[in-house]
Amino acid sequence: MDFDALIVGSGAGGGTLAYKLAKSGKSVLIIEKGQGTLAAEIGQDEGSMLIQRLVHDDRQLYVNGRVDRLFTGSIAGGGTSLYGAVLLRPSREDFHPGKYYLQRIDQSIWDWTVGYDELKSYYDEAENLYLVAGDSPTETPYLEKRDLPYLGKLPHLEPINQTFQKGLSRQGVNAFRLPLAIDFETCFRCPSCPGYGCPNNSRSSSMNRCIEPAITQFNAKLLTNHEVTKLNSNTSGKVSSISIRDRKSMKLKEFTARHYIVSAGAVGSPALMLRSGIQDKSGQLGRNFMYHAGAIVAGIFTHATGAADRFVKQLGWSDDYLGVRDFKHKLGYVQMLPVPGPLTLQSESPIPIPPNFAKKLHAHSVTFAACVEDLPREDNRIQVHSGGKLTLHHSFSS
């Protein structure tokens, strides 16, 4: 065998597992389809990152019949190299969805086979590994909390957020400080964080917190710009090797390992297994694809909010996480977002916006995102067709 473990994908799952395995003495190879490094001038450029999406998945995907691209990271570290760094714990009730969805989901998944207490120590470990900064204790209604203080400390609330927190409190809303996987001792407080590269690695990613230490300290290996084309099986149906294509030279390679870990995301993982002809005894491979159902609200003010110049993604609330009086189904949470840049405002606006006006909107706005979980449906699925055509069908539950 070439390696003890071969991991497809370097994001939150693959990168973190690579560190644990390498630290335990295993020989590890991580395969990443995207590029390995990001030049600072590109990582902080709105046009390159959010409009052209240079480091997002470039595979052709037909979503409900039309060609589209998902906001899925295609770079070493995967989505963790682009995310907003908010690492909230789940609710205990998340492990018992049948209490809230009943007939809307199959009875076989009303309760998870594991509970929060079985996973609690792993949340502690992950938060420590990713240097999460937070209040201690963090008041997050219905969501679980740490017993011990976070390793990192949060900076002061920006003036606009002090105003928001007081106003929300008057309305009976418990706005809490978001726990953030950011080293604020070195953070530049960039106004743009999600979707952009971090200029000095202050924002934790599976690349800087896991893969780089795994390489430098424990001899793990990382191949970027390489795509796994197939999982090869032997006569007994077990994976015996993988075929990999160098995306620059287009040369093919083959590797063997004692263990193969497919961690290429909700689209990439089932697509690879379907393309490889993996036997699916359950009939569920590629099915039950889920999005987050989200809504974004923007507030526009007469005065500049500071969101165009400083990091303001600091507040969230979860008061209605388990539903409200007139709607007992689970709802979700709300968190602040960095304000979209002028180019994004112009490209997403339903009407033309002059550049100067877009800059003014950028400076006078604050945005919040509300997130509700999607429910599994068997007809929401990834499929690989003849010729390699990749399709995704998805519709939300009514």
mmCIF file with all atom_site columns, C-alpha atoms in Angstrom, residues 144-308:
data_model
loop_
_atom_site.group_PDB
_atom_site.id
_atom_site.type_symbol
_atom_site.label_atom_id
_atom_site.label_alt_id
_atom_site.label_comp_id
_atom_site.label_asym_id
_atom_site.label_entity_id
_atom_site.label_seq_id
_atom_site.pdbx_PDB_ins_code
_atom_site.Cartn_x
_atom_site.Cartn_y
_atom_site.Cartn_z
_atom_site.occupancy
_atom_site.B_iso_or_equiv
_atom_site.pdbx_formal_charge
_atom_site.auth_seq_id
_atom_site.auth_comp_id
_atom_site.auth_asym_id
_atom_site.auth_atom_id
_atom_site.pdbx_PDB_model_num
ATOM 1   C CA . GLU A 1 144 ? -25.616 23.941 23.737  1.00 0.00 ? 144 GLU A CA 1
ATOM 2   C CA . LYS A 1 145 ? -22.704 25.723 25.412  1.00 0.00 ? 145 LYS A CA 1
ATOM 3   C CA . ARG A 1 146 ? -19.165 24.974 26.557  1.00 0.00 ? 146 ARG A CA 1
ATOM 4   C CA . ASP A 1 147 ? -18.476 24.165 30.176  1.00 0.00 ? 147 ASP A CA 1
ATOM 5   C CA . LEU A 1 148 ? -15.011 25.738 30.063  1.00 0.00 ? 148 LEU A CA 1
ATOM 6   C CA . PRO A 1 149 ? -14.037 29.168 28.680  1.00 0.00 ? 149 PRO A CA 1
ATOM 7   C CA . TYR A 1 150 ? -13.112 29.396 25.018  1.00 0.00 ? 150 TYR A CA 1
ATOM 8   C CA . LEU A 1 151 ? -9.397  29.544 24.324  1.00 0.00 ? 151 LEU A CA 1
ATOM 9   C CA . GLY A 1 152 ? -9.749  32.826 22.428  1.00 0.00 ? 152 GLY A CA 1
ATOM 10  C CA . LYS A 1 153 ? -11.257 36.142 23.474  1.00 0.00 ? 153 LYS A CA 1
ATOM 11  C CA . LEU A 1 154 ? -13.582 38.255 21.373  1.00 0.00 ? 154 LEU A CA 1
ATOM 12  C CA . PRO A 1 155 ? -12.830 41.921 20.644  1.00 0.00 ? 155 PRO A CA 1
ATOM 13  C CA . HIS A 1 156 ? -15.158 44.688 21.801  1.00 0.00 ? 156 HIS A CA 1
ATOM 14  C CA . LEU A 1 157 ? -18.511 45.137 20.108  1.00 0.00 ? 157 LEU A CA 1
ATOM 15  C CA . GLU A 1 158 ? -18.441 47.660 17.290  1.00 0.00 ? 158 GLU A CA 1
ATOM 16  C CA . PRO A 1 159 ? -20.547 50.795 18.022  1.00 0.00 ? 159 PRO A CA 1
ATOM 17  C CA . ILE A 1 160 ? -23.251 49.805 15.526  1.00 0.00 ? 160 ILE A CA 1
ATOM 18  C CA . ASN A 1 161 ? -23.568 46.430 17.241  1.00 0.00 ? 161 ASN A CA 1
ATOM 19  C CA . GLN A 1 162 ? -23.786 47.955 20.691  1.00 0.00 ? 162 GLN A CA 1
ATOM 20  C CA . THR A 1 163 ? -26.779 49.885 19.386  1.00 0.00 ? 163 THR A CA 1
ATOM 21  C CA . PHE A 1 164 ? -28.280 46.733 17.846  1.00 0.00 ? 164 PHE A CA 1
ATOM 22  C CA . GLN A 1 165 ? -27.812 44.681 20.990  1.00 0.00 ? 165 GLN A CA 1
ATOM 23  C CA . LYS A 1 166 ? -29.538 47.296 23.159  1.00 0.00 ? 166 LYS A CA 1
ATOM 24  C CA . GLY A 1 167 ? -32.393 47.665 20.684  1.00 0.00 ? 167 GLY A CA 1
ATOM 25  C CA . LEU A 1 168 ? -32.891 43.919 20.330  1.00 0.00 ? 168 LEU A CA 1
ATOM 26  C CA . SER A 1 169 ? -32.856 43.507 24.098  1.00 0.00 ? 169 SER A CA 1
ATOM 27  C CA . ARG A 1 170 ? -35.650 46.085 24.396  1.00 0.00 ? 170 ARG A CA 1
ATOM 28  C CA . GLN A 1 171 ? -37.641 43.919 21.980  1.00 0.00 ? 171 GLN A CA 1
ATOM 29  C CA . GLY A 1 172 ? -37.052 40.843 24.138  1.00 0.00 ? 172 GLY A CA 1
ATOM 30  C CA . VAL A 1 173 ? -34.463 39.296 21.808  1.00 0.00 ? 173 VAL A CA 1
ATOM 31  C CA . ASN A 1 174 ? -31.372 37.685 23.371  1.00 0.00 ? 174 ASN A CA 1
ATOM 32  C CA . ALA A 1 175 ? -28.669 38.784 20.932  1.00 0.00 ? 175 ALA A CA 1
ATOM 33  C CA . PHE A 1 176 ? -25.449 36.919 21.797  1.00 0.00 ? 176 PHE A CA 1
ATOM 34  C CA . ARG A 1 177 ? -21.835 37.221 20.694  1.00 0.00 ? 177 ARG A CA 1
ATOM 35  C CA . LEU A 1 178 ? -21.115 34.788 17.875  1.00 0.00 ? 178 LEU A CA 1
ATOM 36  C CA . PRO A 1 179 ? -18.349 32.258 18.651  1.00 0.00 ? 179 PRO A CA 1
ATOM 37  C CA . LEU A 1 180 ? -15.753 32.798 15.925  1.00 0.00 ? 180 LEU A CA 1
ATOM 38  C CA . ALA A 1 181 ? -12.849 30.620 14.813  1.00 0.00 ? 181 ALA A CA 1
ATOM 39  C CA . ILE A 1 182 ? -10.582 33.652 14.470  1.00 0.00 ? 182 ILE A CA 1
ATOM 40  C CA . ASP A 1 183 ? -7.352  34.559 16.254  1.00 0.00 ? 183 ASP A CA 1
ATOM 41  C CA . PHE A 1 184 ? -8.179  38.144 17.169  1.00 0.00 ? 184 PHE A CA 1
ATOM 42  C CA . GLU A 1 185 ? -4.652  38.692 18.470  1.00 0.00 ? 185 GLU A CA 1
ATOM 43  C CA . THR A 1 186 ? -3.522  38.860 14.826  1.00 0.00 ? 186 THR A CA 1
ATOM 44  C CA . CYS A 1 187 ? -6.797  39.561 12.973  1.00 0.00 ? 187 CYS A CA 1
ATOM 45  C CA . PHE A 1 188 ? -6.840  42.697 10.773  1.00 0.00 ? 188 PHE A CA 1
ATOM 46  C CA . ARG A 1 189 ? -10.641 43.104 11.343  1.00 0.00 ? 189 ARG A CA 1
ATOM 47  C CA . CYS A 1 190 ? -11.260 43.049 7.586   1.00 0.00 ? 190 CYS A CA 1
ATOM 48  C CA . PRO A 1 191 ? -14.798 44.168 6.682   1.00 0.00 ? 191 PRO A CA 1
ATOM 49  C CA . SER A 1 192 ? -14.935 41.331 4.136   1.00 0.00 ? 192 SER A CA 1
ATOM 50  C CA . CYS A 1 193 ? -14.507 37.896 5.669   1.00 0.00 ? 193 CYS A CA 1
ATOM 51  C CA . PRO A 1 194 ? -16.841 35.189 4.280   1.00 0.00 ? 194 PRO A CA 1
ATOM 52  C CA . GLY A 1 195 ? -16.103 34.479 0.648   1.00 0.00 ? 195 GLY A CA 1
ATOM 53  C CA . TYR A 1 196 ? -12.629 36.016 0.790   1.00 0.00 ? 196 TYR A CA 1
ATOM 54  C CA . GLY A 1 197 ? -9.202  34.650 1.618   1.00 0.00 ? 197 GLY A CA 1
ATOM 55  C CA . CYS A 1 198 ? -7.788  35.583 5.010   1.00 0.00 ? 198 CYS A CA 1
ATOM 56  C CA . PRO A 1 199 ? -4.703  37.768 4.404   1.00 0.00 ? 199 PRO A CA 1
ATOM 57  C CA . ASN A 1 200 ? -2.675  36.421 7.345   1.00 0.00 ? 200 ASN A CA 1
ATOM 58  C CA . ASN A 1 201 ? -4.278  33.118 8.387   1.00 0.00 ? 201 ASN A CA 1
ATOM 59  C CA . SER A 1 202 ? -6.012  34.596 11.424  1.00 0.00 ? 202 SER A CA 1
ATOM 60  C CA . ARG A 1 203 ? -9.245  32.904 10.412  1.00 0.00 ? 203 ARG A CA 1
ATOM 61  C CA . SER A 1 204 ? -8.986  29.209 11.242  1.00 0.00 ? 204 SER A CA 1
ATOM 62  C CA . SER A 1 205 ? -9.309  26.738 8.404   1.00 0.00 ? 205 SER A CA 1
ATOM 63  C CA . SER A 1 206 ? -8.654  23.038 8.054   1.00 0.00 ? 206 SER A CA 1
ATOM 64  C CA . MET A 1 207 ? -5.619  24.090 6.011   1.00 0.00 ? 207 MET A CA 1
ATOM 65  C CA . ASN A 1 208 ? -3.838  26.262 8.593   1.00 0.00 ? 208 ASN A CA 1
ATOM 66  C CA . ARG A 1 209 ? -4.996  24.441 11.755  1.00 0.00 ? 209 ARG A CA 1
ATOM 67  C CA . CYS A 1 210 ? -4.852  20.841 10.539  1.00 0.00 ? 210 CYS A CA 1
ATOM 68  C CA . ILE A 1 211 ? -3.265  20.107 7.170   1.00 0.00 ? 211 ILE A CA 1
ATOM 69  C CA . GLU A 1 212 ? -0.193  22.329 7.477   1.00 0.00 ? 212 GLU A CA 1
ATOM 70  C CA . PRO A 1 213 ? 0.690   20.931 10.946  1.00 0.00 ? 213 PRO A CA 1
ATOM 71  C CA . ALA A 1 214 ? 0.003   17.414 9.643   1.00 0.00 ? 214 ALA A CA 1
ATOM 72  C CA . ILE A 1 215 ? 2.515   18.038 6.824   1.00 0.00 ? 215 ILE A CA 1
ATOM 73  C CA . THR A 1 216 ? 5.218   19.836 8.799   1.00 0.00 ? 216 THR A CA 1
ATOM 74  C CA . GLN A 1 217 ? 5.024   17.804 12.011  1.00 0.00 ? 217 GLN A CA 1
ATOM 75  C CA . PHE A 1 218 ? 3.740   14.379 10.976  1.00 0.00 ? 218 PHE A CA 1
ATOM 76  C CA . ASN A 1 219 ? 4.810   13.949 7.333   1.00 0.00 ? 219 ASN A CA 1
ATOM 77  C CA . ALA A 1 220 ? 1.359   13.960 5.735   1.00 0.00 ? 220 ALA A CA 1
ATOM 78  C CA . LYS A 1 221 ? 1.222   14.776 2.034   1.00 0.00 ? 221 LYS A CA 1
ATOM 79  C CA . LEU A 1 222 ? -1.113  17.070 0.090   1.00 0.00 ? 222 LEU A CA 1
ATOM 80  C CA . LEU A 1 223 ? -1.778  16.993 -3.650  1.00 0.00 ? 223 LEU A CA 1
ATOM 81  C CA . THR A 1 224 ? -3.631  20.057 -4.966  1.00 0.00 ? 224 THR A CA 1
ATOM 82  C CA . ASN A 1 225 ? -5.009  20.600 -8.473  1.00 0.00 ? 225 ASN A CA 1
ATOM 83  C CA . HIS A 1 226 ? -5.609  16.846 -8.622  1.00 0.00 ? 226 HIS A CA 1
ATOM 84  C CA . GLU A 1 227 ? -9.037  15.307 -9.100  1.00 0.00 ? 227 GLU A CA 1
ATOM 85  C CA . VAL A 1 228 ? -10.017 11.775 -8.148  1.00 0.00 ? 228 VAL A CA 1
ATOM 86  C CA . THR A 1 229 ? -11.731 10.376 -11.236 1.00 0.00 ? 229 THR A CA 1
ATOM 87  C CA . LYS A 1 230 ? -12.620 6.909  -9.979  1.00 0.00 ? 230 LYS A CA 1
ATOM 88  C CA . LEU A 1 231 ? -12.596 4.564  -7.013  1.00 0.00 ? 231 LEU A CA 1
ATOM 89  C CA . ASN A 1 232 ? -11.425 1.248  -8.435  1.00 0.00 ? 232 ASN A CA 1
ATOM 90  C CA . SER A 1 233 ? -12.905 -1.941 -6.960  1.00 0.00 ? 233 SER A CA 1
ATOM 91  C CA . ASN A 1 234 ? -11.630 -5.506 -6.877  1.00 0.00 ? 234 ASN A CA 1
ATOM 92  C CA . THR A 1 235 ? -13.656 -8.644 -7.590  1.00 0.00 ? 235 THR A CA 1
ATOM 93  C CA . SER A 1 236 ? -15.098 -8.662 -4.059  1.00 0.00 ? 236 SER A CA 1
ATOM 94  C CA . GLY A 1 237 ? -16.465 -5.152 -4.520  1.00 0.00 ? 237 GLY A CA 1
ATOM 95  C CA . LYS A 1 238 ? -14.026 -3.432 -2.150  1.00 0.00 ? 238 LYS A CA 1
ATOM 96  C CA . VAL A 1 239 ? -12.123 -0.315 -3.212  1.00 0.00 ? 239 VAL A CA 1
ATOM 97  C CA . SER A 1 240 ? -8.605  -1.409 -4.164  1.00 0.00 ? 240 SER A CA 1
ATOM 98  C CA . SER A 1 241 ? -7.115  1.831  -5.569  1.00 0.00 ? 241 SER A CA 1
ATOM 99  C CA . ILE A 1 242 ? -8.023  5.295  -6.808  1.00 0.00 ? 242 ILE A CA 1
ATOM 100 C CA . SER A 1 243 ? -7.375  6.981  -10.130 1.00 0.00 ? 243 SER A CA 1
ATOM 101 C CA . ILE A 1 244 ? -6.305  10.627 -10.029 1.00 0.00 ? 244 ILE A CA 1
ATOM 102 C CA . ARG A 1 245 ? -5.920  13.207 -12.797 1.00 0.00 ? 245 ARG A CA 1
ATOM 103 C CA . ASP A 1 246 ? -3.494  16.124 -12.627 1.00 0.00 ? 246 ASP A CA 1
ATOM 104 C CA . ARG A 1 247 ? -5.698  19.043 -13.676 1.00 0.00 ? 247 ARG A CA 1
ATOM 105 C CA . LYS A 1 248 ? -2.737  20.915 -15.161 1.00 0.00 ? 248 LYS A CA 1
ATOM 106 C CA . SER A 1 249 ? -0.904  18.219 -17.124 1.00 0.00 ? 249 SER A CA 1
ATOM 107 C CA . MET A 1 250 ? -3.978  15.934 -17.435 1.00 0.00 ? 250 MET A CA 1
ATOM 108 C CA . LYS A 1 251 ? -1.725  12.974 -16.572 1.00 0.00 ? 251 LYS A CA 1
ATOM 109 C CA . LEU A 1 252 ? -3.321  10.060 -14.717 1.00 0.00 ? 252 LEU A CA 1
ATOM 110 C CA . LYS A 1 253 ? -1.963  8.486  -11.533 1.00 0.00 ? 253 LYS A CA 1
ATOM 111 C CA . GLU A 1 254 ? -3.061  5.623  -9.325  1.00 0.00 ? 254 GLU A CA 1
ATOM 112 C CA . PHE A 1 255 ? -2.617  5.176  -5.569  1.00 0.00 ? 255 PHE A CA 1
ATOM 113 C CA . THR A 1 256 ? -3.443  2.468  -3.056  1.00 0.00 ? 256 THR A CA 1
ATOM 114 C CA . ALA A 1 257 ? -4.183  2.738  0.659   1.00 0.00 ? 257 ALA A CA 1
ATOM 115 C CA . ARG A 1 258 ? -5.407  0.659  3.567   1.00 0.00 ? 258 ARG A CA 1
ATOM 116 C CA . HIS A 1 259 ? -8.272  3.084  4.097   1.00 0.00 ? 259 HIS A CA 1
ATOM 117 C CA . TYR A 1 260 ? -10.076 5.433  1.691   1.00 0.00 ? 260 TYR A CA 1
ATOM 118 C CA . ILE A 1 261 ? -12.000 8.424  3.039   1.00 0.00 ? 261 ILE A CA 1
ATOM 119 C CA . VAL A 1 262 ? -14.339 10.265 0.682   1.00 0.00 ? 262 VAL A CA 1
ATOM 120 C CA . SER A 1 263 ? -14.875 13.779 2.061   1.00 0.00 ? 263 SER A CA 1
ATOM 121 C CA . ALA A 1 264 ? -15.588 15.773 -1.075  1.00 0.00 ? 264 ALA A CA 1
ATOM 122 C CA . GLY A 1 265 ? -18.791 17.488 0.011   1.00 0.00 ? 265 GLY A CA 1
ATOM 123 C CA . ALA A 1 266 ? -22.500 16.872 -0.470  1.00 0.00 ? 266 ALA A CA 1
ATOM 124 C CA . VAL A 1 267 ? -22.136 17.033 -4.259  1.00 0.00 ? 267 VAL A CA 1
ATOM 125 C CA . GLY A 1 268 ? -18.625 15.689 -4.842  1.00 0.00 ? 268 GLY A CA 1
ATOM 126 C CA . SER A 1 269 ? -18.792 12.619 -2.579  1.00 0.00 ? 269 SER A CA 1
ATOM 127 C CA . PRO A 1 270 ? -21.934 10.977 -4.008  1.00 0.00 ? 270 PRO A CA 1
ATOM 128 C CA . ALA A 1 271 ? -20.924 12.003 -7.539  1.00 0.00 ? 271 ALA A CA 1
ATOM 129 C CA . LEU A 1 272 ? -17.575 10.225 -7.182  1.00 0.00 ? 272 LEU A CA 1
ATOM 130 C CA . MET A 1 273 ? -19.127 7.074  -5.756  1.00 0.00 ? 273 MET A CA 1
ATOM 131 C CA . LEU A 1 274 ? -21.880 6.991  -8.387  1.00 0.00 ? 274 LEU A CA 1
ATOM 132 C CA . ARG A 1 275 ? -19.333 7.559  -11.153 1.00 0.00 ? 275 ARG A CA 1
ATOM 133 C CA . SER A 1 276 ? -17.251 4.697  -9.754  1.00 0.00 ? 276 SER A CA 1
ATOM 134 C CA . GLY A 1 277 ? -20.149 2.244  -9.753  1.00 0.00 ? 277 GLY A CA 1
ATOM 135 C CA . ILE A 1 278 ? -20.075 1.744  -5.980  1.00 0.00 ? 278 ILE A CA 1
ATOM 136 C CA . GLN A 1 279 ? -22.734 -0.785 -4.997  1.00 0.00 ? 279 GLN A CA 1
ATOM 137 C CA . ASP A 1 280 ? -25.533 0.955  -3.125  1.00 0.00 ? 280 ASP A CA 1
ATOM 138 C CA . LYS A 1 281 ? -27.442 -1.601 -1.076  1.00 0.00 ? 281 LYS A CA 1
ATOM 139 C CA . SER A 1 282 ? -29.633 1.025  0.606   1.00 0.00 ? 282 SER A CA 1
ATOM 140 C CA . GLY A 1 283 ? -30.719 2.832  -2.554  1.00 0.00 ? 283 GLY A CA 1
ATOM 141 C CA . GLN A 1 284 ? -29.962 6.143  -0.808  1.00 0.00 ? 284 GLN A CA 1
ATOM 142 C CA . LEU A 1 285 ? -26.685 7.109  -2.475  1.00 0.00 ? 285 LEU A CA 1
ATOM 143 C CA . GLY A 1 286 ? -27.048 10.617 -3.877  1.00 0.00 ? 286 GLY A CA 1
ATOM 144 C CA . ARG A 1 287 ? -30.536 11.090 -2.427  1.00 0.00 ? 287 ARG A CA 1
ATOM 145 C CA . ASN A 1 288 ? -31.879 13.449 0.270   1.00 0.00 ? 288 ASN A CA 1
ATOM 146 C CA . PHE A 1 289 ? -29.733 16.404 -0.802  1.00 0.00 ? 289 PHE A CA 1
ATOM 147 C CA . MET A 1 290 ? -30.390 19.374 1.489   1.00 0.00 ? 290 MET A CA 1
ATOM 148 C CA . TYR A 1 291 ? -29.754 23.109 1.289   1.00 0.00 ? 291 TYR A CA 1
ATOM 149 C CA . HIS A 1 292 ? -30.159 25.617 4.076   1.00 0.00 ? 292 HIS A CA 1
ATOM 150 C CA . ALA A 1 293 ? -33.288 27.654 3.541   1.00 0.00 ? 293 ALA A CA 1
ATOM 151 C CA . GLY A 1 294 ? -32.090 31.213 4.102   1.00 0.00 ? 294 GLY A CA 1
ATOM 152 C CA . ALA A 1 295 ? -33.228 34.786 3.948   1.00 0.00 ? 295 ALA A CA 1
ATOM 153 C CA . ILE A 1 296 ? -31.109 37.932 4.020   1.00 0.00 ? 296 ILE A CA 1
ATOM 154 C CA . VAL A 1 297 ? -32.334 41.219 5.454   1.00 0.00 ? 297 VAL A CA 1
ATOM 155 C CA . ALA A 1 298 ? -30.484 44.492 4.882   1.00 0.00 ? 298 ALA A CA 1
ATOM 156 C CA . GLY A 1 299 ? -30.870 47.660 6.910   1.00 0.00 ? 299 GLY A CA 1
ATOM 157 C CA . ILE A 1 300 ? -29.945 50.938 5.215   1.00 0.00 ? 300 ILE A CA 1
ATOM 158 C CA . PHE A 1 301 ? -29.170 53.908 7.453   1.00 0.00 ? 301 PHE A CA 1
ATOM 159 C CA . THR A 1 302 ? -28.773 57.649 6.983   1.00 0.00 ? 302 THR A CA 1
ATOM 160 C CA . HIS A 1 303 ? -25.312 57.505 8.551   1.00 0.00 ? 303 HIS A CA 1
ATOM 161 C CA . ALA A 1 304 ? -22.340 55.270 7.810   1.00 0.00 ? 304 ALA A CA 1
ATOM 162 C CA . THR A 1 305 ? -22.461 52.077 9.893   1.00 0.00 ? 305 THR A CA 1
ATOM 163 C CA . GLY A 1 306 ? -18.748 51.217 9.798   1.00 0.00 ? 306 GLY A CA 1
ATOM 164 C CA . ALA A 1 307 ? -19.527 47.875 8.141   1.00 0.00 ? 307 ALA A CA 1
ATOM 165 C CA . ALA A 1 308 ? -17.657 48.888 4.983   1.00 0.00 ? 308 ALA A CA 1
#
